[in-house]
Short mmCIF file of C-alpha atoms in Angstrom, two decimals:
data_model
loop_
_atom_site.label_atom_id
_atom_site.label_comp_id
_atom_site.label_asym_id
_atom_site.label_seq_id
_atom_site.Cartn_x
_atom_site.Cartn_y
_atom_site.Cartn_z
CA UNK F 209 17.04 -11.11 49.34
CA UNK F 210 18.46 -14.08 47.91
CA UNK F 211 17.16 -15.72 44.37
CA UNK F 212 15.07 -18.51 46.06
CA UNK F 213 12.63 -16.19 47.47
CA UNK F 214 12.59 -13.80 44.68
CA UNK F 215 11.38 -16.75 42.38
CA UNK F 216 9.16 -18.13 44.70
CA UNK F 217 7.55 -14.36 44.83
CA UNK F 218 6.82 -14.70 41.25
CA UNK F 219 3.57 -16.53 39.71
CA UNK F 220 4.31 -19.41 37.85
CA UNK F 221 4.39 -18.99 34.68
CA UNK F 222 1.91 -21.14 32.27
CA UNK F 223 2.69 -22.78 29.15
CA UNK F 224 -0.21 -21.50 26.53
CA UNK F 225 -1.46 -24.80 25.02
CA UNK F 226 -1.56 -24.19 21.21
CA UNK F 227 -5.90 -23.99 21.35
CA UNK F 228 -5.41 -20.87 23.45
CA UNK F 229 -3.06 -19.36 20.94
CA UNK F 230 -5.46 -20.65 17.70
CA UNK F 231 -8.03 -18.19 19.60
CA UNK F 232 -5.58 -15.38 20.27
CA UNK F 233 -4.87 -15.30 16.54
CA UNK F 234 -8.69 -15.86 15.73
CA UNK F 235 -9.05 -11.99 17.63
CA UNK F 236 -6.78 -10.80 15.14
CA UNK F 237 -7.97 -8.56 12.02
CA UNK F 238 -6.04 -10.76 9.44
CA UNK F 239 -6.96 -14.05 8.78
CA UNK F 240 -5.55 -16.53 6.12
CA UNK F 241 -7.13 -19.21 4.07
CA UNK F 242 -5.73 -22.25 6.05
CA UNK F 243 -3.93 -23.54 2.05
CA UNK F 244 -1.99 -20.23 2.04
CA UNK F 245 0.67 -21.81 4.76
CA UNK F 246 1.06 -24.78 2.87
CA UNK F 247 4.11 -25.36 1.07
CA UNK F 248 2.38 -27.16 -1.54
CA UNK F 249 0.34 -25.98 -4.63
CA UNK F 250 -2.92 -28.05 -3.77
CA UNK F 251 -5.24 -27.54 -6.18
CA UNK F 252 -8.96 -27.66 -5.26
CA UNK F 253 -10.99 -30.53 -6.08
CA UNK F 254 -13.29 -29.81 -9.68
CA UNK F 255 -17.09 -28.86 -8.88
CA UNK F 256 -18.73 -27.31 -11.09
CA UNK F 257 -16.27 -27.98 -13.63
CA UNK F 258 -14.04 -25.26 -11.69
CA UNK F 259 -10.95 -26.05 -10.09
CA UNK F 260 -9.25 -23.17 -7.61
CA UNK F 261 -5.13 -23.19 -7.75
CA UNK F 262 -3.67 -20.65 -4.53
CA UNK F 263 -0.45 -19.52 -5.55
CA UNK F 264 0.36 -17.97 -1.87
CA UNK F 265 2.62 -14.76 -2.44
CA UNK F 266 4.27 -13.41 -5.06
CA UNK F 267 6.34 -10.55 -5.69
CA UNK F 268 5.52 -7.20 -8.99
CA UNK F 269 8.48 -7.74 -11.67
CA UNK F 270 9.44 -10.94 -11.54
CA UNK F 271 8.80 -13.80 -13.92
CA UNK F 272 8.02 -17.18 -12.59
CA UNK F 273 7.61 -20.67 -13.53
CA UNK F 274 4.94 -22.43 -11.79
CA UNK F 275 4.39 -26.42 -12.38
CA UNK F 276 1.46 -28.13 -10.69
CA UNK F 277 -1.17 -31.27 -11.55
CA UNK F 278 -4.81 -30.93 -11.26
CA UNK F 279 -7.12 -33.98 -11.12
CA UNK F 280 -10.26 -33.34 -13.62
CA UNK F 281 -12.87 -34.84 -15.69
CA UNK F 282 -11.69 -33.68 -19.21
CA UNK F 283 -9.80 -36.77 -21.21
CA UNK F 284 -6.85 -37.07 -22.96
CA UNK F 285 -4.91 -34.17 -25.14
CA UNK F 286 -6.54 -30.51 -24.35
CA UNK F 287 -6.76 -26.64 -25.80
CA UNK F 288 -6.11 -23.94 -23.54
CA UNK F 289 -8.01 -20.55 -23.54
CA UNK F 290 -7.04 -17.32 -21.53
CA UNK F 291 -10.17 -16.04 -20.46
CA UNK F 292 -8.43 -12.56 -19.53
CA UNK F 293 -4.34 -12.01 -19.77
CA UNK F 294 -3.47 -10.22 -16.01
CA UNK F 295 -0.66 -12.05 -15.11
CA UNK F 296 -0.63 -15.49 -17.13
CA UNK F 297 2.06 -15.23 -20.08
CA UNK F 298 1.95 -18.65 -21.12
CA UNK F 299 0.24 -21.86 -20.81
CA UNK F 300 0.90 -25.44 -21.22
CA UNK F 301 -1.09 -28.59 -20.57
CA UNK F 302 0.03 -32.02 -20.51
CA UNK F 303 -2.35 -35.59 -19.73
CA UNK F 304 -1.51 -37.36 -16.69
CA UNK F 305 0.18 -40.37 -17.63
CA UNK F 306 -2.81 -42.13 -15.23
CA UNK F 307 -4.92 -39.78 -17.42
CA UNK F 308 -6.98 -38.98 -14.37
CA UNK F 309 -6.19 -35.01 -15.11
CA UNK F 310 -3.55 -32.78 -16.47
CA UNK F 311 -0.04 -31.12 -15.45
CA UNK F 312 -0.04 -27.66 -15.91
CA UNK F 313 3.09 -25.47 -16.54
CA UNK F 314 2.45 -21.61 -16.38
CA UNK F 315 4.67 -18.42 -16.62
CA UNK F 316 3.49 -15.86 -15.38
CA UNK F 317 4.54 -11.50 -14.76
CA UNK F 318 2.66 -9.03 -12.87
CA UNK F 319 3.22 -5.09 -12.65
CA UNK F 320 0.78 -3.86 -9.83
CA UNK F 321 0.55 -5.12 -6.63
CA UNK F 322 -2.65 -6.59 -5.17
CA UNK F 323 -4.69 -9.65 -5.44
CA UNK F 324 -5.23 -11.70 -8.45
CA UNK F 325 -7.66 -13.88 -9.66
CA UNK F 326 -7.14 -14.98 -13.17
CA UNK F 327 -8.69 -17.92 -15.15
CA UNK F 328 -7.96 -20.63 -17.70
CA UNK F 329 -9.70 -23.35 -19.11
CA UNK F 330 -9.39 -26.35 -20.52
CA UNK F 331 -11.02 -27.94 -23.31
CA UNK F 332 -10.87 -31.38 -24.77
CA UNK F 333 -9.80 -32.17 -28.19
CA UNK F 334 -12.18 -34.66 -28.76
CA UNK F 335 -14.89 -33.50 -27.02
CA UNK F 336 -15.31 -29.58 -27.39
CA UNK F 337 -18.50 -29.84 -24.23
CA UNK F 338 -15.82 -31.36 -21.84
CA UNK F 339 -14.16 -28.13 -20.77
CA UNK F 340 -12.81 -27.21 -16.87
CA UNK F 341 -12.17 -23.88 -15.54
CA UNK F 342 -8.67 -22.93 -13.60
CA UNK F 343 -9.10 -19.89 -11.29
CA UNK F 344 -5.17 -18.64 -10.20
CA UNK F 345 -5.64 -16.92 -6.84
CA UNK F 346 -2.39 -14.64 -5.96
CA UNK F 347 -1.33 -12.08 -3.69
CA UNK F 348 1.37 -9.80 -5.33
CA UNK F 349 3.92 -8.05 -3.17
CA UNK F 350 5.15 -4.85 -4.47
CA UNK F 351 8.79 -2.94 -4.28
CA UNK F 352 9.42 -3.25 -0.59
CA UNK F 353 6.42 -5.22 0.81
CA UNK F 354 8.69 -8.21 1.37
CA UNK F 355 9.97 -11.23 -0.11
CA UNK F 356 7.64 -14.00 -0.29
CA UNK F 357 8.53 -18.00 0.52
CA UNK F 358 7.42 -19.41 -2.78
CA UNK F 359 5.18 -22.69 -2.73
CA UNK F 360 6.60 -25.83 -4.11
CA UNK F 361 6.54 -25.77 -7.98
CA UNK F 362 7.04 -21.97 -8.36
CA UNK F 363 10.35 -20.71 -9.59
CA UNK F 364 11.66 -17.03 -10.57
CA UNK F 365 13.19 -17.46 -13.76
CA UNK F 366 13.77 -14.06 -14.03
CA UNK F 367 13.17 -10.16 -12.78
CA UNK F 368 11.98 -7.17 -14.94
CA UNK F 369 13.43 -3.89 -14.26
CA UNK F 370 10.39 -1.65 -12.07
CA UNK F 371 11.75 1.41 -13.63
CA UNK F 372 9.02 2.74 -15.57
CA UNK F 373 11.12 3.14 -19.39
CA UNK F 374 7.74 4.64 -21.11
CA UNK F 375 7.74 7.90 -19.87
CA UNK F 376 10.94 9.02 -21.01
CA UNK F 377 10.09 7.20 -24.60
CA UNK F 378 6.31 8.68 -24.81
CA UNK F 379 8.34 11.68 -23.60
CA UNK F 380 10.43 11.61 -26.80
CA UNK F 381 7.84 10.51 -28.97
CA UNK F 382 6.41 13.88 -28.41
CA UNK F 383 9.25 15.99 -29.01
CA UNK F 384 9.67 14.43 -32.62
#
């Protein structure tokens, strides 16, 4: 049998055009928000006077650095309010110099894995009824779930240790 006819025996093979795999991966049980493969923070547009920021992946115990823009209604100079501290450590907001929104520059540490949603807002100096909500959406990875590809604008500026130091203080706490 020579290697003519043993091709020839075979059926062709067919490229799979990329719809066909789009509706291979549609079958599948986990589906992504189309954003989350972005490399980009891109933060939603403001309705409502909420605006919805997708962080992608991040990983328990490490500190990070995230700087993105958002594009909002409230002028000039701002306060910032932590509606409830998960994950956000601190917060800074800065006018566009267009002054068509505000740069935003976060740090932020989480301890159990899981998703996050965590909020923010903004308030106006001058004008304490112009006020927008940021919603943070997350996914954090824990100890050996992987190392994420962080989105443009995130940085690790540093790891916690995962060790768990209370118990052997409460531990000594008690024996006092």
């Amino acid at each position: 049998m020579d290697e003519t006819t043993v091709a020839s025996d075979l059926p062709a093979a067919s490229p799979m055009k990329s719809s066909e795999r789009r509706r291979s991966r549609a079958n599948s049980r986990v589906h992504f928000p189309e954003d989350v493969h972005d490399s980009n923070i891109s933060p939603s547009s403001e309705q409502n006077s909420m605006i919805d920021v997708n962080l992608g992946f991040l990983q328990t115990h490490h500190v990070y650095e995230v700087h993105f823009t958002v594009q909002d209604t409230v002028a000039g100079p701002v306060t910032t309010s932590i509606d409830r501290q998960v994950i956000l450590k601190s917060l800074e907001a800065f006018p566009t110099q267009d002054q068509t929104g505000h740069d935003i520059i976060i740090t932020l540490l989480g301890h159990k894995d899981g998703i996050i949603h965590e909020s923010f807002k903004l308030t106006s100096k001058t004008n304490l009824d112009q006020t927008v909500t940021i919603m943070l959406h997350t996914k954090l990875l824990g100890k050996d779930q992987g190392t994420p590809l962080l989105k443009d604008g995130i940085h690790v500026v540093g790891v916690e240790d995962s060790h768990d130091d209370s118990e052997s203080s409460d531990a000594s706490s008690i024996a006092d």
